[in-house]
Amino acid sequence: MKIVRNMFSAVVILISCPVMLWAGEVDNLIIKGNELYQNNQFADAIVVYQQVLEKGYESEALYYNLGNAYYRTGKLGYAILFYEKALKLAPDDEDINYNLLISNARTVDKIKELPKLFFVEWWEVLVTSLTVNGWLTLLIIFYYLLLVAVGAYFLVKRFQFQHYLLYWGTVNIVILLLFSLFLFARISRDESFDYGILIESTVTAKQSPNEKSGDVFVVHEGIKFEIEDQLDNWAKIKLADGKVGWLPENCFEKI
C-alpha cells in the first residue's frame, strides 16, 4: 500500500512539475516586463509581454500593460486593441475604461453610432455589464443558495419557516432563470460578433474584396469596426455609422 501511495505521489509530482515550471516562467517574464516598463524601456517591455501571450497566458492586467506600453511608443492602434482586450475581461475597470477613452479621443475618425431603440440599448448594457465568467459565477452562487433552501425546507419542521424557505426558493429559481438568460445572451453576443482595430495609419475601404474595386471610404489607425465576413485575405467591415466596405486582413487585428 505504501508503494502504491509513493507511486501516486510521484505521478502527481511529474504532472505538476511542467505546470509549475510554466507558471514560474510566466511570472518571471511578467516581472521582467514590468521592470522594463518602469524604466521607460517600453519597446523592450512589449517584446517581453508578447512572449507571455505566446505562452498562452492572458489577463486584463497583461493586456492593460501592453496597451500602456504601445501608447507610450506612439502605436495608437495597438494601444486601443489591447485596451479593448483588457476591457473584455474586466468591463468595469475604471483605469482601462479611462485609458481607452483617452486613446479613442486621439483617433482621426469620429464616427457617430447609429441610434438604437431604447430597450435594445438597455438590453446590451445589461448583458455586457458582466463577462461570461461573471454571469456564470452569479449563476453558481444562486444555484447553491437554492440547494441550501431546498435542503433546509425538508429539515425544518416549523411551518412558518418552511413557508419563508418556499418563498425564497421560488425567488431563487426566478433569479437563476434570469441569470441563465443573461449568460446565454452574453455567450451568443461574444460568439456572434467579431470586432477589429485598424493598426495601419490610413487604409481605403473597397466596394468588394479586390484592390481594383471602387473606393468606399477612408479609415485611420485605431478605429473600431465589426467584422461581418472574410474572403481571400479580405474582411467585410461595418462601421458604427452603418457604412460597409472591404479591408485587407493584414491592416487590422481582431479584438
mmCIF file of C-alpha atoms in Angstrom, residues 9-182:
data_model
loop_
_atom_site.group_PDB
_atom_site.id
_atom_site.type_symbol
_atom_site.label_atom_id
_atom_site.label_comp_id
_atom_site.label_asym_id
_atom_site.label_seq_id
_atom_site.Cartn_x
_atom_site.Cartn_y
_atom_site.Cartn_z
ATOM 1 C CA SER A 9 2.755 10.882 -5.307
ATOM 2 C CA ALA A 10 5.436 10.516 -7.968
ATOM 3 C CA VAL A 11 2.823 10.706 -10.745
ATOM 4 C CA VAL A 12 1.298 13.838 -9.189
ATOM 5 C CA ILE A 13 4.750 15.458 -8.998
ATOM 6 C CA LEU A 14 5.553 14.554 -12.609
ATOM 7 C CA ILE A 15 2.260 16.042 -13.796
ATOM 8 C CA SER A 16 2.502 19.183 -11.680
ATOM 9 C CA CYS A 17 6.160 19.957 -12.422
ATOM 10 C CA PRO A 18 5.610 21.223 -16.009
ATOM 11 C CA VAL A 19 2.690 23.376 -14.790
ATOM 12 C CA MET A 20 4.810 24.829 -12.002
ATOM 13 C CA LEU A 21 7.688 25.484 -14.401
ATOM 14 C CA TRP A 22 5.312 27.161 -16.879
ATOM 15 C CA ALA A 23 3.828 29.346 -14.131
ATOM 16 C CA GLY A 24 7.322 30.242 -12.938
ATOM 17 C CA GLU A 25 8.414 31.230 -16.447
ATOM 18 C CA VAL A 26 5.307 33.369 -16.918
ATOM 19 C CA ASP A 27 5.787 35.095 -13.547
ATOM 20 C CA ASN A 28 9.429 35.822 -14.321
ATOM 21 C CA LEU A 29 8.573 37.268 -17.721
ATOM 22 C CA ILE A 30 5.831 39.479 -16.263
ATOM 23 C CA ILE A 31 8.199 40.761 -13.583
ATOM 24 C CA LYS A 32 10.857 41.444 -16.224
ATOM 25 C CA GLY A 33 8.325 43.219 -18.447
ATOM 26 C CA ASN A 34 7.110 45.379 -15.565
ATOM 27 C CA GLU A 35 10.685 46.345 -14.673
ATOM 28 C CA LEU A 36 11.387 47.339 -18.270
ATOM 29 C CA TYR A 37 8.194 49.377 -18.367
ATOM 30 C CA GLN A 38 9.046 51.169 -15.110
ATOM 31 C CA ASN A 39 12.470 52.005 -16.578
ATOM 32 C CA ASN A 40 10.736 53.577 -19.619
ATOM 33 C CA GLN A 41 12.015 50.793 -21.903
ATOM 34 C CA PHE A 42 8.601 50.434 -23.479
ATOM 35 C CA ALA A 43 9.628 48.702 -26.723
ATOM 36 C CA ASP A 44 11.545 46.042 -24.767
ATOM 37 C CA ALA A 45 8.618 45.650 -22.366
ATOM 38 C CA ILE A 46 6.313 44.988 -25.324
ATOM 39 C CA VAL A 47 8.587 42.197 -26.545
ATOM 40 C CA VAL A 48 8.541 40.528 -23.132
ATOM 41 C CA TYR A 49 4.780 40.917 -22.663
ATOM 42 C CA GLN A 50 4.226 39.385 -26.107
ATOM 43 C CA GLN A 51 6.348 36.413 -25.028
ATOM 44 C CA VAL A 52 3.945 35.938 -22.114
ATOM 45 C CA LEU A 53 0.991 35.898 -24.531
ATOM 46 C CA GLU A 54 2.784 33.350 -26.713
ATOM 47 C CA LYS A 55 2.923 31.020 -23.707
ATOM 48 C CA GLY A 56 -0.877 31.023 -23.590
ATOM 49 C CA TYR A 57 -1.319 33.316 -20.599
ATOM 50 C CA GLU A 58 -3.746 36.231 -20.643
ATOM 51 C CA SER A 59 -5.192 38.622 -18.082
ATOM 52 C CA GLU A 60 -6.677 42.089 -18.008
ATOM 53 C CA ALA A 61 -3.526 43.365 -16.264
ATOM 54 C CA LEU A 62 -1.270 41.979 -19.004
ATOM 55 C CA TYR A 63 -3.408 43.462 -21.784
ATOM 56 C CA TYR A 64 -3.620 46.760 -19.903
ATOM 57 C CA ASN A 65 0.170 46.936 -19.524
ATOM 58 C CA LEU A 66 0.609 46.111 -23.209
ATOM 59 C CA GLY A 67 -1.842 48.849 -24.114
ATOM 60 C CA ASN A 68 0.082 51.334 -21.973
ATOM 61 C CA ALA A 69 3.412 50.315 -23.489
ATOM 62 C CA TYR A 70 2.103 50.646 -27.042
ATOM 63 C CA TYR A 71 0.560 54.019 -26.172
ATOM 64 C CA ARG A 72 3.921 55.240 -24.882
ATOM 65 C CA THR A 73 5.610 54.153 -28.133
ATOM 66 C CA GLY A 74 3.050 56.035 -30.229
ATOM 67 C CA LYS A 75 1.328 52.947 -31.662
ATOM 68 C CA LEU A 76 -2.236 54.080 -31.066
ATOM 69 C CA GLY A 77 -3.900 51.208 -32.945
ATOM 70 C CA TYR A 78 -2.199 48.535 -30.886
ATOM 71 C CA ALA A 79 -2.820 50.508 -27.684
ATOM 72 C CA ILE A 80 -6.566 50.589 -28.356
ATOM 73 C CA LEU A 81 -6.501 46.917 -29.393
ATOM 74 C CA PHE A 82 -5.078 45.772 -26.073
ATOM 75 C CA TYR A 83 -7.228 48.125 -24.016
ATOM 76 C CA GLU A 84 -10.235 46.558 -25.755
ATOM 77 C CA LYS A 85 -8.920 43.072 -24.986
ATOM 78 C CA ALA A 86 -8.470 44.070 -21.335
ATOM 79 C CA LEU A 87 -11.980 45.529 -21.262
ATOM 80 C CA LYS A 88 -13.473 42.211 -22.403
ATOM 81 C CA LEU A 89 -12.030 40.573 -19.283
ATOM 82 C CA ALA A 90 -12.758 43.467 -16.905
ATOM 83 C CA PRO A 91 -15.574 45.655 -18.315
ATOM 84 C CA ASP A 92 -15.961 47.685 -15.104
ATOM 85 C CA ASP A 93 -12.287 48.531 -14.592
ATOM 86 C CA GLU A 94 -12.013 52.330 -14.293
ATOM 87 C CA ASP A 95 -8.366 52.559 -15.383
ATOM 88 C CA ILE A 96 -8.944 50.508 -18.532
ATOM 89 C CA ASN A 97 -12.048 52.490 -19.448
ATOM 90 C CA TYR A 98 -10.277 55.798 -18.842
ATOM 91 C CA ASN A 99 -7.194 54.920 -20.902
ATOM 92 C CA LEU A 100 -9.388 53.619 -23.707
ATOM 93 C CA LEU A 101 -11.375 56.861 -23.630
ATOM 94 C CA ILE A 102 -8.174 58.930 -23.825
ATOM 95 C CA SER A 103 -6.827 56.787 -26.677
ATOM 96 C CA ASN A 104 -10.055 56.967 -28.685
ATOM 97 C CA ALA A 105 -10.004 60.751 -28.307
ATOM 98 C CA ARG A 106 -6.727 60.765 -30.263
ATOM 99 C CA THR A 107 -8.095 58.852 -33.255
ATOM 100 C CA VAL A 108 -8.730 60.723 -36.512
ATOM 101 C CA ASP A 109 -12.130 59.177 -37.287
ATOM 102 C CA LYS A 110 -15.027 60.430 -35.164
ATOM 103 C CA ILE A 111 -17.821 58.037 -36.079
ATOM 104 C CA LYS A 112 -21.293 58.677 -34.726
ATOM 105 C CA GLU A 113 -23.013 55.424 -33.835
ATOM 106 C CA LEU A 114 -26.395 54.749 -35.355
ATOM 107 C CA PRO A 115 -29.130 55.372 -32.756
ATOM 108 C CA LYS A 116 -30.658 52.267 -31.224
ATOM 109 C CA LEU A 117 -34.090 51.686 -29.771
ATOM 110 C CA PHE A 118 -34.157 52.343 -26.036
ATOM 111 C CA PHE A 119 -34.900 48.776 -24.995
ATOM 112 C CA VAL A 120 -32.205 47.388 -27.361
ATOM 113 C CA GLU A 121 -29.564 49.706 -25.895
ATOM 114 C CA TRP A 122 -30.747 48.930 -22.349
ATOM 115 C CA TRP A 123 -30.537 45.182 -23.030
ATOM 116 C CA GLU A 124 -26.995 45.455 -24.437
ATOM 117 C CA VAL A 125 -25.820 47.489 -21.440
ATOM 118 C CA LEU A 126 -27.328 44.925 -19.059
ATOM 119 C CA VAL A 127 -25.928 41.851 -20.833
ATOM 120 C CA THR A 128 -22.439 43.336 -21.235
ATOM 121 C CA SER A 129 -22.282 44.645 -17.650
ATOM 122 C CA LEU A 130 -20.591 41.340 -16.719
ATOM 123 C CA THR A 131 -18.322 38.930 -18.574
ATOM 124 C CA VAL A 132 -19.311 35.315 -19.249
ATOM 125 C CA ASN A 133 -17.360 34.309 -16.131
ATOM 126 C CA GLY A 134 -19.143 36.988 -14.129
ATOM 127 C CA TRP A 135 -22.625 35.773 -15.050
ATOM 128 C CA LEU A 136 -21.520 32.163 -14.554
ATOM 129 C CA THR A 137 -20.221 32.974 -11.060
ATOM 130 C CA LEU A 138 -23.538 34.560 -10.059
ATOM 131 C CA LEU A 139 -25.388 31.590 -11.515
ATOM 132 C CA ILE A 140 -23.343 29.136 -9.439
ATOM 133 C CA ILE A 141 -23.792 31.191 -6.252
ATOM 134 C CA PHE A 142 -27.592 31.309 -6.553
ATOM 135 C CA TYR A 143 -27.685 27.636 -7.560
ATOM 136 C CA TYR A 144 -26.013 26.667 -4.281
ATOM 137 C CA LEU A 145 -28.291 29.052 -2.363
ATOM 138 C CA LEU A 146 -31.239 27.234 -3.918
ATOM 139 C CA LEU A 147 -29.816 23.886 -2.833
ATOM 140 C CA VAL A 148 -29.437 25.217 0.711
ATOM 141 C CA ALA A 149 -33.037 26.470 0.689
ATOM 142 C CA VAL A 150 -34.350 23.113 -0.577
ATOM 143 C CA GLY A 151 -32.310 21.165 1.992
ATOM 144 C CA ALA A 152 -33.427 23.437 4.837
ATOM 145 C CA TYR A 153 -37.068 23.117 3.742
ATOM 146 C CA PHE A 154 -37.043 19.348 4.307
ATOM 147 C CA LEU A 155 -35.019 19.550 7.508
ATOM 148 C CA VAL A 156 -37.006 22.282 9.232
ATOM 149 C CA LYS A 157 -40.346 21.242 10.724
ATOM 150 C CA ARG A 158 -41.807 24.652 11.551
ATOM 151 C CA PHE A 159 -44.460 25.598 9.003
ATOM 152 C CA GLN A 160 -43.772 29.350 9.203
ATOM 153 C CA PHE A 161 -40.087 28.851 8.434
ATOM 154 C CA GLN A 162 -40.915 26.388 5.649
ATOM 155 C CA HIS A 163 -43.210 28.997 4.111
ATOM 156 C CA TYR A 164 -40.348 31.527 4.146
ATOM 157 C CA LEU A 165 -37.964 28.977 2.575
ATOM 158 C CA LEU A 166 -40.519 28.140 -0.114
ATOM 159 C CA TYR A 167 -40.794 31.848 -0.965
ATOM 160 C CA TRP A 168 -37.018 32.244 -1.030
ATOM 161 C CA GLY A 169 -36.631 29.141 -3.198
ATOM 162 C CA THR A 170 -39.167 30.470 -5.717
ATOM 163 C CA VAL A 171 -37.381 33.833 -5.903
ATOM 164 C CA ASN A 172 -34.097 31.976 -6.332
ATOM 165 C CA ILE A 173 -35.453 29.985 -9.269
ATOM 166 C CA VAL A 174 -36.626 33.179 -10.980
ATOM 167 C CA ILE A 175 -33.185 34.754 -10.431
ATOM 168 C CA LEU A 176 -31.482 31.623 -11.803
ATOM 169 C CA LEU A 177 -33.631 31.737 -14.928
ATOM 170 C CA LEU A 178 -32.842 35.429 -15.454
ATOM 171 C CA PHE A 179 -29.100 34.938 -14.918
ATOM 172 C CA SER A 180 -29.163 31.942 -17.283
ATOM 173 C CA LEU A 181 -30.801 34.150 -19.904
ATOM 174 C CA PHE A 182 -28.159 36.867 -19.405
#
